mmCIF file with all atom_site columns, C-alpha atoms and ligand atoms in Angstrom:
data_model
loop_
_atom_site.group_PDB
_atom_site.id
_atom_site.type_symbol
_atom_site.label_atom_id
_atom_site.label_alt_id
_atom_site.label_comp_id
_atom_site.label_asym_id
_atom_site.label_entity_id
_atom_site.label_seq_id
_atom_site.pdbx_PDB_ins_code
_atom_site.Cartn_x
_atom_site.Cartn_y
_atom_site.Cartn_z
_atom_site.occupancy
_atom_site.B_iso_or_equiv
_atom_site.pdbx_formal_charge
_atom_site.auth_seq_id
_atom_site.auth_comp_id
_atom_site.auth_asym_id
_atom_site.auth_atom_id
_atom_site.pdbx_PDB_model_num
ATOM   1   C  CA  . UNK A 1 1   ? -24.391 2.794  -29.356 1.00 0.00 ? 499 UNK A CA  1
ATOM   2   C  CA  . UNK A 1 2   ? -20.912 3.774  -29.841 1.00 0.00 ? 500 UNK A CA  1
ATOM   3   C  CA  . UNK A 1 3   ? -19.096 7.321  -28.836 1.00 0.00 ? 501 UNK A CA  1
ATOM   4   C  CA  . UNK A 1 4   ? -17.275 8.427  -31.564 1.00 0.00 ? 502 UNK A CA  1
ATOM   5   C  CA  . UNK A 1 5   ? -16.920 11.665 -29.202 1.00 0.00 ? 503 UNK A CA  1
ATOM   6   C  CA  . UNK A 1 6   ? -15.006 10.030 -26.731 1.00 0.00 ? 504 UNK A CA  1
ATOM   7   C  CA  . UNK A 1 7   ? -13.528 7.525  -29.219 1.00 0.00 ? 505 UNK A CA  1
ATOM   8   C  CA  . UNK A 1 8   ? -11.907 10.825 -30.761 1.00 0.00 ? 506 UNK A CA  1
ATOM   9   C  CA  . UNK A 1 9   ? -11.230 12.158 -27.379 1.00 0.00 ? 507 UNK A CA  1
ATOM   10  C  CA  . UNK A 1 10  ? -9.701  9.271  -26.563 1.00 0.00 ? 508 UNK A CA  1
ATOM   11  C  CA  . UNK A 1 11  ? -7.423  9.108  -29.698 1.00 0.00 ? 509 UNK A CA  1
ATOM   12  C  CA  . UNK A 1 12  ? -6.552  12.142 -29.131 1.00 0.00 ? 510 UNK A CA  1
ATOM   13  C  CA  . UNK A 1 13  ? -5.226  11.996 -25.568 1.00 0.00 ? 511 UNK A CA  1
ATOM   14  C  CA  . UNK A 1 14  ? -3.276  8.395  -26.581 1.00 0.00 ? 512 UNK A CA  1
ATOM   15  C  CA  . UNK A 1 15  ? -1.480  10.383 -29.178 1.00 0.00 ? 513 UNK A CA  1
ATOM   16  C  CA  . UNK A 1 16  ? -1.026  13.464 -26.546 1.00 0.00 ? 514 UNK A CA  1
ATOM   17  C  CA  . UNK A 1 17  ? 2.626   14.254 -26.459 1.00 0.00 ? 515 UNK A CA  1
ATOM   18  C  CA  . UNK A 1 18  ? 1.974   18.016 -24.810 1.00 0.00 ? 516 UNK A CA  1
ATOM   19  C  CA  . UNK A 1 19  ? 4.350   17.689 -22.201 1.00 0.00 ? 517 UNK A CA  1
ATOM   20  C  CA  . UNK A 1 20  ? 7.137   14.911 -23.903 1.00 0.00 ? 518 UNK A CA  1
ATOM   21  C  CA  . UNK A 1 21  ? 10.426  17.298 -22.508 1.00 0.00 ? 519 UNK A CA  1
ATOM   22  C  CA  . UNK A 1 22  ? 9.388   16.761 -19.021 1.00 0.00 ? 520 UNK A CA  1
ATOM   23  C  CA  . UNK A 1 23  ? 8.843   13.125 -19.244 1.00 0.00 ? 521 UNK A CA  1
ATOM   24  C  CA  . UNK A 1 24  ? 12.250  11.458 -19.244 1.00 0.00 ? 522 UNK A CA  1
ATOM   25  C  CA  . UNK A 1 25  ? 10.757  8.040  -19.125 1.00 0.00 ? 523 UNK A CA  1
ATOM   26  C  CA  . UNK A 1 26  ? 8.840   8.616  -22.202 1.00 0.00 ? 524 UNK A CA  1
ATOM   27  C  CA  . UNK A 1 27  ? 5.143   9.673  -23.436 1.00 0.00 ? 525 UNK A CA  1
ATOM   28  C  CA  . UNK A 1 28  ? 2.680   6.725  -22.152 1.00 0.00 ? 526 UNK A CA  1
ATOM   29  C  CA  . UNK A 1 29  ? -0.597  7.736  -21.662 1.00 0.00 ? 527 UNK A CA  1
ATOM   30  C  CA  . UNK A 1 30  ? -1.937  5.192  -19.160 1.00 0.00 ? 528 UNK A CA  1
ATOM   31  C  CA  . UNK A 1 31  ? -5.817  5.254  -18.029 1.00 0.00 ? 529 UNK A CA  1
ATOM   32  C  CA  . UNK A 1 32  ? -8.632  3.129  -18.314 1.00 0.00 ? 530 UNK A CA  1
ATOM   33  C  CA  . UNK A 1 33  ? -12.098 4.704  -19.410 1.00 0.00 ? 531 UNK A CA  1
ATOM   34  C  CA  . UNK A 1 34  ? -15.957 4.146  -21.376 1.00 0.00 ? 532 UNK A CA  1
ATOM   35  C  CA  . UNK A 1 35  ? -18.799 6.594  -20.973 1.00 0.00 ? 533 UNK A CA  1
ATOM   36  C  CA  . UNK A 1 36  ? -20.574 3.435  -19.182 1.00 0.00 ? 534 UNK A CA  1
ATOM   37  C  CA  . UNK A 1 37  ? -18.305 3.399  -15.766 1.00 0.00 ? 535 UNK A CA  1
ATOM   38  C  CA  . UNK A 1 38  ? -20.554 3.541  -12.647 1.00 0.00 ? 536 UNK A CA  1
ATOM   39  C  CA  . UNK A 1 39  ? -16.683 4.266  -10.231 1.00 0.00 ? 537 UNK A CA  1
ATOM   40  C  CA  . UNK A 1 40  ? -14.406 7.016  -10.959 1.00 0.00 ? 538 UNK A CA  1
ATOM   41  C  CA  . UNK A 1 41  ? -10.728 6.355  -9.733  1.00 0.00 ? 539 UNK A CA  1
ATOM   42  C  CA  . UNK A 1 42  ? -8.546  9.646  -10.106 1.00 0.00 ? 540 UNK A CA  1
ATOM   43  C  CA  . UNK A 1 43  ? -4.950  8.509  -8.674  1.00 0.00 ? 541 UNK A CA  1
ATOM   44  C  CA  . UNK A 1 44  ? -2.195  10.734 -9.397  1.00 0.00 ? 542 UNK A CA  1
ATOM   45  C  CA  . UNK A 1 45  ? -0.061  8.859  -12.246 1.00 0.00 ? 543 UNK A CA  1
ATOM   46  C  CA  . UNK A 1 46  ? 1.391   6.023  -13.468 1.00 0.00 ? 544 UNK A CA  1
ATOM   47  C  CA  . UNK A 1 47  ? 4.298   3.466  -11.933 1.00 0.00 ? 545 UNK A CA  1
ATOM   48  C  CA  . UNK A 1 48  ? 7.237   2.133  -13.251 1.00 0.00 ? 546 UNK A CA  1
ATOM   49  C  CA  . UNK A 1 49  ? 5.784   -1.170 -13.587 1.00 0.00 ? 547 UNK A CA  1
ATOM   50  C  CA  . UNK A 1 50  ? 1.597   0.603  -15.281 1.00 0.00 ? 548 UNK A CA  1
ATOM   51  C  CA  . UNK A 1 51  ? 4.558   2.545  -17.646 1.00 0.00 ? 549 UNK A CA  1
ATOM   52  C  CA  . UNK A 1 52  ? 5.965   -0.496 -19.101 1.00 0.00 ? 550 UNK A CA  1
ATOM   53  C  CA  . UNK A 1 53  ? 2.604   -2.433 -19.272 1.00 0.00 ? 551 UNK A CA  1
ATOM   54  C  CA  . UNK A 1 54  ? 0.644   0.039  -20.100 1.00 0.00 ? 552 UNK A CA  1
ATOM   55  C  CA  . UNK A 1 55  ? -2.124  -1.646 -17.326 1.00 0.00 ? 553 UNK A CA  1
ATOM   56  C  CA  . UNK A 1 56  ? -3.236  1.006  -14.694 1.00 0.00 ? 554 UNK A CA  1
ATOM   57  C  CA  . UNK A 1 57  ? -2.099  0.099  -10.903 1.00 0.00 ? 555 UNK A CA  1
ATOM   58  C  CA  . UNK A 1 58  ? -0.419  -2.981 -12.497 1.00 0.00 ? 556 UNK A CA  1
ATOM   59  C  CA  . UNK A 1 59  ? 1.533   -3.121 -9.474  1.00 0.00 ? 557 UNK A CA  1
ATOM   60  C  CA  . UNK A 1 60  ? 1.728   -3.375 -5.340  1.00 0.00 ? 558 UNK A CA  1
ATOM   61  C  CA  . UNK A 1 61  ? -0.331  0.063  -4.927  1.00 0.00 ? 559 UNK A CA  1
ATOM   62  C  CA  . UNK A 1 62  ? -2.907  -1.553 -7.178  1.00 0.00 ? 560 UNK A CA  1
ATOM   63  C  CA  . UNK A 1 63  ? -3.459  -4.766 -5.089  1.00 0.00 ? 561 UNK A CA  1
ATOM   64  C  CA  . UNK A 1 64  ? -4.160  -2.902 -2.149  1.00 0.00 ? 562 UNK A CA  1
ATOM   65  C  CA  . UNK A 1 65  ? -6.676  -0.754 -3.800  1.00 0.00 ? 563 UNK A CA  1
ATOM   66  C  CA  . UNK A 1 66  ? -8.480  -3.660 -5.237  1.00 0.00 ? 564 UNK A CA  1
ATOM   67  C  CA  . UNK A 1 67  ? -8.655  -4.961 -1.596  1.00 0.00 ? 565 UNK A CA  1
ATOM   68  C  CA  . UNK A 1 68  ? -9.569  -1.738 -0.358  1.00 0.00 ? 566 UNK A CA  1
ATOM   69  C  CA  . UNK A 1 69  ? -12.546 -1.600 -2.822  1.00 0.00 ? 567 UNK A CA  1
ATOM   70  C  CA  . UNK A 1 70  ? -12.981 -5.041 -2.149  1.00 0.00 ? 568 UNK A CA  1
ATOM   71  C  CA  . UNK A 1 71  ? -12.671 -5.928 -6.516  1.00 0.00 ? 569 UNK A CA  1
ATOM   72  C  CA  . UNK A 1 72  ? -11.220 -8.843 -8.140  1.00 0.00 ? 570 UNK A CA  1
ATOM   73  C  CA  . UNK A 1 73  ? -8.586  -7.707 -10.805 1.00 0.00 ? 571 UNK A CA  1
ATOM   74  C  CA  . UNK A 1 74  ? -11.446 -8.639 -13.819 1.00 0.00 ? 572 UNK A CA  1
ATOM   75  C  CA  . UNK A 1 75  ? -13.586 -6.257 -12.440 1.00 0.00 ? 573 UNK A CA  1
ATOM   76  C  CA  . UNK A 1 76  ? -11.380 -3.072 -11.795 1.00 0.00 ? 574 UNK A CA  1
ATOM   77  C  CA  . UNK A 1 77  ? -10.215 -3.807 -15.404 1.00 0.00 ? 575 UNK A CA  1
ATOM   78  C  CA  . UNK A 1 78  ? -13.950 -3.564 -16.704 1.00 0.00 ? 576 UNK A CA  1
ATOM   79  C  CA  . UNK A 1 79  ? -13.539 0.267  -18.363 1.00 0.00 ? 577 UNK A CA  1
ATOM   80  C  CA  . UNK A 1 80  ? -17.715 -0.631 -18.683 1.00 0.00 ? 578 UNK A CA  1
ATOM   81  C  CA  . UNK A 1 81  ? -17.589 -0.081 -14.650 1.00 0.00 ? 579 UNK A CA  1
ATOM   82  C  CA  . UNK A 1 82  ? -14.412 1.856  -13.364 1.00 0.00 ? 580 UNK A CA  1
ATOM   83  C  CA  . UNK A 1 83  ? -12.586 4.045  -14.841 1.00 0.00 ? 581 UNK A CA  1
ATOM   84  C  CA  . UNK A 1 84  ? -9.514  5.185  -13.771 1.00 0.00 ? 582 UNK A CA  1
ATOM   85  C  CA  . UNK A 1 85  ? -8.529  9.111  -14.757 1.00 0.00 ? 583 UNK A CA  1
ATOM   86  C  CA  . UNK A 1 86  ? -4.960  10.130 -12.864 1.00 0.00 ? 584 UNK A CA  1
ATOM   87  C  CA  . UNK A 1 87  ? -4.178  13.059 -12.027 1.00 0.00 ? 585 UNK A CA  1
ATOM   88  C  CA  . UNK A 1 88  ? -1.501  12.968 -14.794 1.00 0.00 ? 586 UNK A CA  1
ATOM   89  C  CA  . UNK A 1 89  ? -1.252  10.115 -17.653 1.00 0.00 ? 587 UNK A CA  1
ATOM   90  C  CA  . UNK A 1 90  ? 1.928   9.384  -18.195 1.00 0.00 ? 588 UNK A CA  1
ATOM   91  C  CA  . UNK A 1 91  ? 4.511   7.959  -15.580 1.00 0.00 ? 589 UNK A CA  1
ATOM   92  C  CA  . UNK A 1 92  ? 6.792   11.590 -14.901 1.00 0.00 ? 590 UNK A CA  1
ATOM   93  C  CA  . UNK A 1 93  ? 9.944   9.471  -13.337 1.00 0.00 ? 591 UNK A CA  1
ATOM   94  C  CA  . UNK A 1 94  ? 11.432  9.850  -10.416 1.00 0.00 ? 592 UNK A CA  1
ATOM   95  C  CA  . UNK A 1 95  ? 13.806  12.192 -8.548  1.00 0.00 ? 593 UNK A CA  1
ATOM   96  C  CA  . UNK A 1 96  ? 14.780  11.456 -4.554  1.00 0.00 ? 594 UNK A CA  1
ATOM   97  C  CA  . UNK A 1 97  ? 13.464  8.064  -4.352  1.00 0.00 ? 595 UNK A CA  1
ATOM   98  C  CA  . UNK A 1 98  ? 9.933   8.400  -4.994  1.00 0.00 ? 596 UNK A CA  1
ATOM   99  C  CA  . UNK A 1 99  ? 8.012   9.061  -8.237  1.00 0.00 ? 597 UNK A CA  1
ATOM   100 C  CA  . UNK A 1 100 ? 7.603   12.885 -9.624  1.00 0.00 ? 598 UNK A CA  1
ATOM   101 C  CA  . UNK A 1 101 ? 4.299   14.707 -8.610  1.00 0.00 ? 599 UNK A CA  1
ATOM   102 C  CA  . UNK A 1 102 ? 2.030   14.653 -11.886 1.00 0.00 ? 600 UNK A CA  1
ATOM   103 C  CA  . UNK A 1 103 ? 2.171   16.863 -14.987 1.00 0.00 ? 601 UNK A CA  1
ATOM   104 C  CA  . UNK A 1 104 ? -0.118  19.745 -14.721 1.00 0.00 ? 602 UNK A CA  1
ATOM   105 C  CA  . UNK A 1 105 ? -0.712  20.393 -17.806 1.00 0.00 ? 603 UNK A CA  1
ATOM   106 C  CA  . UNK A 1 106 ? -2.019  16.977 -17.937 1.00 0.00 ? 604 UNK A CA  1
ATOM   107 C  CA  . UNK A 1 107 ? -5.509  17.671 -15.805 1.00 0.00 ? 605 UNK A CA  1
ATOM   108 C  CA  . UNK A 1 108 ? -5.090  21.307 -17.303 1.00 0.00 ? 606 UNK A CA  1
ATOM   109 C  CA  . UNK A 1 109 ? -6.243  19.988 -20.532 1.00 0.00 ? 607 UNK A CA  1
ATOM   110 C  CA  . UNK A 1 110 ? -7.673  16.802 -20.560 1.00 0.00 ? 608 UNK A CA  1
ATOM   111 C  CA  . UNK A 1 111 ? -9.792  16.457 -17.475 1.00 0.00 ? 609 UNK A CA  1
ATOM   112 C  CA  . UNK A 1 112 ? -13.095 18.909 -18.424 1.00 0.00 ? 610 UNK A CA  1
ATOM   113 C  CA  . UNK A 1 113 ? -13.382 17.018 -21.309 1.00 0.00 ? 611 UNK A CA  1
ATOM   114 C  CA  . UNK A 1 114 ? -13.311 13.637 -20.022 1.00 0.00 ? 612 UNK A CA  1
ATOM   115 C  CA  . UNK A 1 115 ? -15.359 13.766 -17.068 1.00 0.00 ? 613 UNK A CA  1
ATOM   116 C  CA  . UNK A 1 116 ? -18.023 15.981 -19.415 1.00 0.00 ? 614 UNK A CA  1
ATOM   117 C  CA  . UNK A 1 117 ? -18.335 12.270 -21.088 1.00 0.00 ? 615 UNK A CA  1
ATOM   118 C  CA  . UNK A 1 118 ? -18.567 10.533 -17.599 1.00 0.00 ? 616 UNK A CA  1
ATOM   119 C  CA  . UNK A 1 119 ? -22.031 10.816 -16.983 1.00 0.00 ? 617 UNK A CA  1
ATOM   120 C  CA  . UNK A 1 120 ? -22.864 7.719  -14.787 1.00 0.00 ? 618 UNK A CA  1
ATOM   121 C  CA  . UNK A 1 121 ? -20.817 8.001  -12.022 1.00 0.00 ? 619 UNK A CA  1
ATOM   122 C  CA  . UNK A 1 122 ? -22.166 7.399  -8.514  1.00 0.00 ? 620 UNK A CA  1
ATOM   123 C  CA  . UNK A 1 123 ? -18.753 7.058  -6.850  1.00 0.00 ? 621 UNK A CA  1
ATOM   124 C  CA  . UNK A 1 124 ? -15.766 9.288  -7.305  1.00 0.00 ? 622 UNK A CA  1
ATOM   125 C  CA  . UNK A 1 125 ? -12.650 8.051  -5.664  1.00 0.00 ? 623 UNK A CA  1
ATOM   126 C  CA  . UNK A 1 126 ? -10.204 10.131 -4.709  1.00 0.00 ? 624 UNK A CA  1
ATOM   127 C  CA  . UNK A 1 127 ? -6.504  8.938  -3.911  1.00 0.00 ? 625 UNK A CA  1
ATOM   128 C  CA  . UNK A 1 128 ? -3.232  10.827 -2.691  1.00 0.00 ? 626 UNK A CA  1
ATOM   129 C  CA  . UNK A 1 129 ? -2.831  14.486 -1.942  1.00 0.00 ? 627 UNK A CA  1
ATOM   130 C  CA  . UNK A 1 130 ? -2.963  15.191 -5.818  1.00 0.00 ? 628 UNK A CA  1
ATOM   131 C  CA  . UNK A 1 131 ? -6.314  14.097 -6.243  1.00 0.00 ? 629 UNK A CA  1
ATOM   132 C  CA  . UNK A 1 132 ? -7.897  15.568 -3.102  1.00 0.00 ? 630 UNK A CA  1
ATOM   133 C  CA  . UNK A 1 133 ? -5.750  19.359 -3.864  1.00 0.00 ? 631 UNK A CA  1
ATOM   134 C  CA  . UNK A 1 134 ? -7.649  19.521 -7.392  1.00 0.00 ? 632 UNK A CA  1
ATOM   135 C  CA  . UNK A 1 135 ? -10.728 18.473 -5.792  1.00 0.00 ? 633 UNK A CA  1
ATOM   136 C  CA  . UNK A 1 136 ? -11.038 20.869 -2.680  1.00 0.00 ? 634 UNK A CA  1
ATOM   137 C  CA  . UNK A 1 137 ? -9.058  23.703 -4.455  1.00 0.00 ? 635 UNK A CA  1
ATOM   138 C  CA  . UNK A 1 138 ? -6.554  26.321 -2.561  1.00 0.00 ? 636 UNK A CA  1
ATOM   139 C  CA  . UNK A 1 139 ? -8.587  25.060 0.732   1.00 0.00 ? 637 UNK A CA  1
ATOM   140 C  CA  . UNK A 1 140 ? -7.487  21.702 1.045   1.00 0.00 ? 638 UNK A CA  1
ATOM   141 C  CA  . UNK A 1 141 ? -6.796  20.633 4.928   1.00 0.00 ? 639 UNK A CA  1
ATOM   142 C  CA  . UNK A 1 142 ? -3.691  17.938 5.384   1.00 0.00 ? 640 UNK A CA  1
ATOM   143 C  CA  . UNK A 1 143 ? -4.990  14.253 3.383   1.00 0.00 ? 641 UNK A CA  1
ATOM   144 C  CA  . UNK A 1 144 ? -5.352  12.525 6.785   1.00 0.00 ? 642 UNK A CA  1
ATOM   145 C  CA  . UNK A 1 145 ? -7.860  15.345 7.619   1.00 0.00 ? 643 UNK A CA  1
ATOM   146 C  CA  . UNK A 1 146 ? -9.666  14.821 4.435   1.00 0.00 ? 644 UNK A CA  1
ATOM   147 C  CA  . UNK A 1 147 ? -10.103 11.281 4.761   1.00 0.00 ? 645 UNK A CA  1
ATOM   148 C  CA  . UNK A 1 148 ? -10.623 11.312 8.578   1.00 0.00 ? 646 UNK A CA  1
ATOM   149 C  CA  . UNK A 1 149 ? -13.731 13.274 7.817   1.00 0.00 ? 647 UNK A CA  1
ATOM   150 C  CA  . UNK A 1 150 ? -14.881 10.844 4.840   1.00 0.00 ? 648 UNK A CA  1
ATOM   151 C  CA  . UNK A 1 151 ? -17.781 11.029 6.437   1.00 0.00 ? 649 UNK A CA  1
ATOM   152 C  CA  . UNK A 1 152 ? -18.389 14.423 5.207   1.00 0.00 ? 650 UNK A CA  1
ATOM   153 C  CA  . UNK A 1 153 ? -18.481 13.256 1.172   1.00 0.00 ? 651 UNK A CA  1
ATOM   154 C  CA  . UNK A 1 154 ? -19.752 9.974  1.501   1.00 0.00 ? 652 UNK A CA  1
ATOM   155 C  CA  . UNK A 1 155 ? -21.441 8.936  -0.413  1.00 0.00 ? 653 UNK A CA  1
ATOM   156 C  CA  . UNK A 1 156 ? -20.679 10.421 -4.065  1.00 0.00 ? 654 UNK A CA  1
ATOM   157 C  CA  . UNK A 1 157 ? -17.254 10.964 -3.054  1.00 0.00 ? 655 UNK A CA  1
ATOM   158 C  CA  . UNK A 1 158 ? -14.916 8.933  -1.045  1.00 0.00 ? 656 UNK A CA  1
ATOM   159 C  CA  . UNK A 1 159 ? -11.198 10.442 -0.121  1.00 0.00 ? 657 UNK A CA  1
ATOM   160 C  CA  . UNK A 1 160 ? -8.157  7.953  0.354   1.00 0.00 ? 658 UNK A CA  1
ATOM   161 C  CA  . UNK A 1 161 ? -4.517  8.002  0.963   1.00 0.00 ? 659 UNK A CA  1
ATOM   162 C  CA  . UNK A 1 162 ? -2.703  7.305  -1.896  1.00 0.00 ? 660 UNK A CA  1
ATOM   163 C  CA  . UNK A 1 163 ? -2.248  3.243  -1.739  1.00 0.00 ? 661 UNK A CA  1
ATOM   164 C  CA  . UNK A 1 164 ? 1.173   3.049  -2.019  1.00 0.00 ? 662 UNK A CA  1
ATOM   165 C  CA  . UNK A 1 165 ? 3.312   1.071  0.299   1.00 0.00 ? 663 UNK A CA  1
ATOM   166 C  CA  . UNK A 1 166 ? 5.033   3.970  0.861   1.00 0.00 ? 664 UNK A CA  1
ATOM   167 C  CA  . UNK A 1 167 ? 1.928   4.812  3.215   1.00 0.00 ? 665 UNK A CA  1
ATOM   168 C  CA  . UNK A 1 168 ? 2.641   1.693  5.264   1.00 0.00 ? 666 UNK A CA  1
ATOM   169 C  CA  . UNK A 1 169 ? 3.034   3.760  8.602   1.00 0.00 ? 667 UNK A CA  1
ATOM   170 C  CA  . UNK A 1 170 ? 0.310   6.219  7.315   1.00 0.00 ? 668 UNK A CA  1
ATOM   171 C  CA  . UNK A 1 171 ? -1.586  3.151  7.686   1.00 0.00 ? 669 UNK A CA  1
ATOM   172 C  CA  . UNK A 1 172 ? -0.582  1.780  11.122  1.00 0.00 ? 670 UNK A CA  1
ATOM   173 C  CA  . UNK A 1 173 ? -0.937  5.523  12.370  1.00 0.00 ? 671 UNK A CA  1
ATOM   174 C  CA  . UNK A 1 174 ? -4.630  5.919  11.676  1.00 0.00 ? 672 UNK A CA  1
ATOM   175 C  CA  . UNK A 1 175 ? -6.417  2.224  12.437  1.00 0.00 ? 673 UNK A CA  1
ATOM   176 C  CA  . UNK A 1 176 ? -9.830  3.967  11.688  1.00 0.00 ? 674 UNK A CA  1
ATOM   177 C  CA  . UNK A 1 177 ? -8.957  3.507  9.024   1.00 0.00 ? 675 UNK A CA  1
ATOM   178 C  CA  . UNK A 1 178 ? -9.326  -0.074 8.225   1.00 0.00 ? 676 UNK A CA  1
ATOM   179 C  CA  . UNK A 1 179 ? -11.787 -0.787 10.963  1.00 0.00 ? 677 UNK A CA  1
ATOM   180 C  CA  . UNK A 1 180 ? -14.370 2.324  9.676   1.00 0.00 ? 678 UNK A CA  1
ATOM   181 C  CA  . UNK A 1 181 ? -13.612 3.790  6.423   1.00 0.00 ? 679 UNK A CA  1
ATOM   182 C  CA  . UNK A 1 182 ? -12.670 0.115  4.413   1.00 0.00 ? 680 UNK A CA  1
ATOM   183 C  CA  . UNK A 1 183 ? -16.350 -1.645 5.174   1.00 0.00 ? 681 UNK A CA  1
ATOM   184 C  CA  . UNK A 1 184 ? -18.271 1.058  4.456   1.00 0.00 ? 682 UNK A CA  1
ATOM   185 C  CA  . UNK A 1 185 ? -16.316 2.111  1.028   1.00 0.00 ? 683 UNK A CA  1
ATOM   186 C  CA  . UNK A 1 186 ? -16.608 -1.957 0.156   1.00 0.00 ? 684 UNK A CA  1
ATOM   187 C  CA  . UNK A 1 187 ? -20.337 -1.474 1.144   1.00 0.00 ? 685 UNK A CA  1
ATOM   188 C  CA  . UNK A 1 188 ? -20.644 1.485  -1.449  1.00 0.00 ? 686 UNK A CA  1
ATOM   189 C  CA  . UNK A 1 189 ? -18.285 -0.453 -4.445  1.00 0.00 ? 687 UNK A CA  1
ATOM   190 C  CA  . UNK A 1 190 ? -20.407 -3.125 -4.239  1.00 0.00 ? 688 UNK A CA  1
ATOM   191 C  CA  . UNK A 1 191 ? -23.864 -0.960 -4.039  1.00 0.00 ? 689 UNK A CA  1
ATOM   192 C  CA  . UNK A 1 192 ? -22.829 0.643  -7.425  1.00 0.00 ? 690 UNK A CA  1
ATOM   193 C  CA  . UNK A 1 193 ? -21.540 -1.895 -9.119  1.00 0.00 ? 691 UNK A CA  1
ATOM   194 C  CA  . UNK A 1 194 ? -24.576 -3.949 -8.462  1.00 0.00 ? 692 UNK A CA  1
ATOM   195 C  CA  . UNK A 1 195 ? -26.400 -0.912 -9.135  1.00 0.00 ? 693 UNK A CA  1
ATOM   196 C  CA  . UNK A 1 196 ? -24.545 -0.369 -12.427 1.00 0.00 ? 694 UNK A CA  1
ATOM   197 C  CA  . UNK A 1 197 ? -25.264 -3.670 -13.819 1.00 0.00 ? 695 UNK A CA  1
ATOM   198 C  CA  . UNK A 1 198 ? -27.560 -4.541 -16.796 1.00 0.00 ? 696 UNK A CA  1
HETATM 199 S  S1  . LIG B 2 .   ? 1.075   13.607 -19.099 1.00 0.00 ? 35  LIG B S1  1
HETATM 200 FE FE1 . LIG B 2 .   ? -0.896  14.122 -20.076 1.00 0.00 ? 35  LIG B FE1 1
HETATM 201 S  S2  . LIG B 2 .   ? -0.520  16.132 -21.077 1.00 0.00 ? 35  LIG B S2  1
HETATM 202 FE FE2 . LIG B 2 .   ? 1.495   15.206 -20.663 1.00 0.00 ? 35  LIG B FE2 1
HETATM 203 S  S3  . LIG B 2 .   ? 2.041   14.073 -22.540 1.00 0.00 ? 35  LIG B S3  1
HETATM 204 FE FE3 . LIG B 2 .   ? 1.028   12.615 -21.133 1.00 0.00 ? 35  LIG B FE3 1
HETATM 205 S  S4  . LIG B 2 .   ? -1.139  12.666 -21.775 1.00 0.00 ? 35  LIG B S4  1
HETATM 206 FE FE4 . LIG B 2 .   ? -0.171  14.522 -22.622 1.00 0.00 ? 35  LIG B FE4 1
#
């Protein structure tokens, strides 16, 4: 049956040009989302490279979080089984060689509304200080503590670094990482997805 709620939602944010005079890149309202998804992916915002195709993590952070969530690139695509909510929608530039934190007016006045319309999602995943800050509020411990007690939220929620290469030596630092966290998050993806199907 189709939405027309979120269809008009949706509209609405693609059109959304709230906060155009701090964007010098542009307004591009990247994210990927149907009322269906079983996965919730809230980054923090668009690339360069999701910017100018318009594709969410269309670029080197996104191939390691399909490995991470151990997904071919058909499948993270499938709005019917992820969707992907950032933090902030539209790619904010960048200033000091790395990319600007997101718009808050972005999660300020789009996010109730869109996750009221999520209503099948088992698995909420969380990437990047941004993302975990909104989620545990004013208390939020460092991200590494966060994820290094994954444990904790697993397993409706699951808290990541942000997947940027940038977080190369983030990576190398904490080997729990791969050897703990990774299977058991691939375990989950593939429990919902499977679950989600049909
Ligand atoms: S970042 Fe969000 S609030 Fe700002 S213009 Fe883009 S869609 Fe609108």
């Amino acid at each position: 049956m189709p939405d027309t709620e979120l269809d008009d939602l949706l509209t609405r944010v693609r059109a959304c040009t709230l906060c155009r005079d701090h964007l010098p890149p542009g307004v591009r309202p990247v994210l990927q989302m149907d009322a269906r998804a079983h996965i919730l992916i809230v980054g923090q915002a668009p690339g360069a490279r999701a910017n100018a195709s318009g594709v969410p993590f269309d670029d080197a952070s996104g191939e390691r979080l399909r490995d991470w969530l151990g997904v071919e690139r058909g499948v993270f695509h499938d709005a019917r089984r992820i969707a992907i909510l950032p933090m902030g929608f539209c790619y904010p530039g960048r200033a000091g060689g790395a990319d600007l934190p997101p718009r808050p007016e972005c999660a300020r006045t789009w996010r109730a509304p869109l996750l009221a319309r999520l209503q099948h999602v088992q698995l909420t995943v969380l990437l990047g200080r941004h993302a975990l800050a909104h989620a545990c509020g004013q208390r939020a411990p460092s991200v590494t503590d966060t994820v290094r007690d994954w444990r904790a939220h697993h397993p409706a929620v699951m808290p990541l670094p942000h997947p940027s290469p940038r977080n190369n030596r983030w990576l190398a630092r904490n080997p729990w990482f791969e050897h703990d966290l990774l299977p058991a998050l691939r375990a989950r993806v593939a429990e919902v997805l499977g679950n989600g199907r049909g």
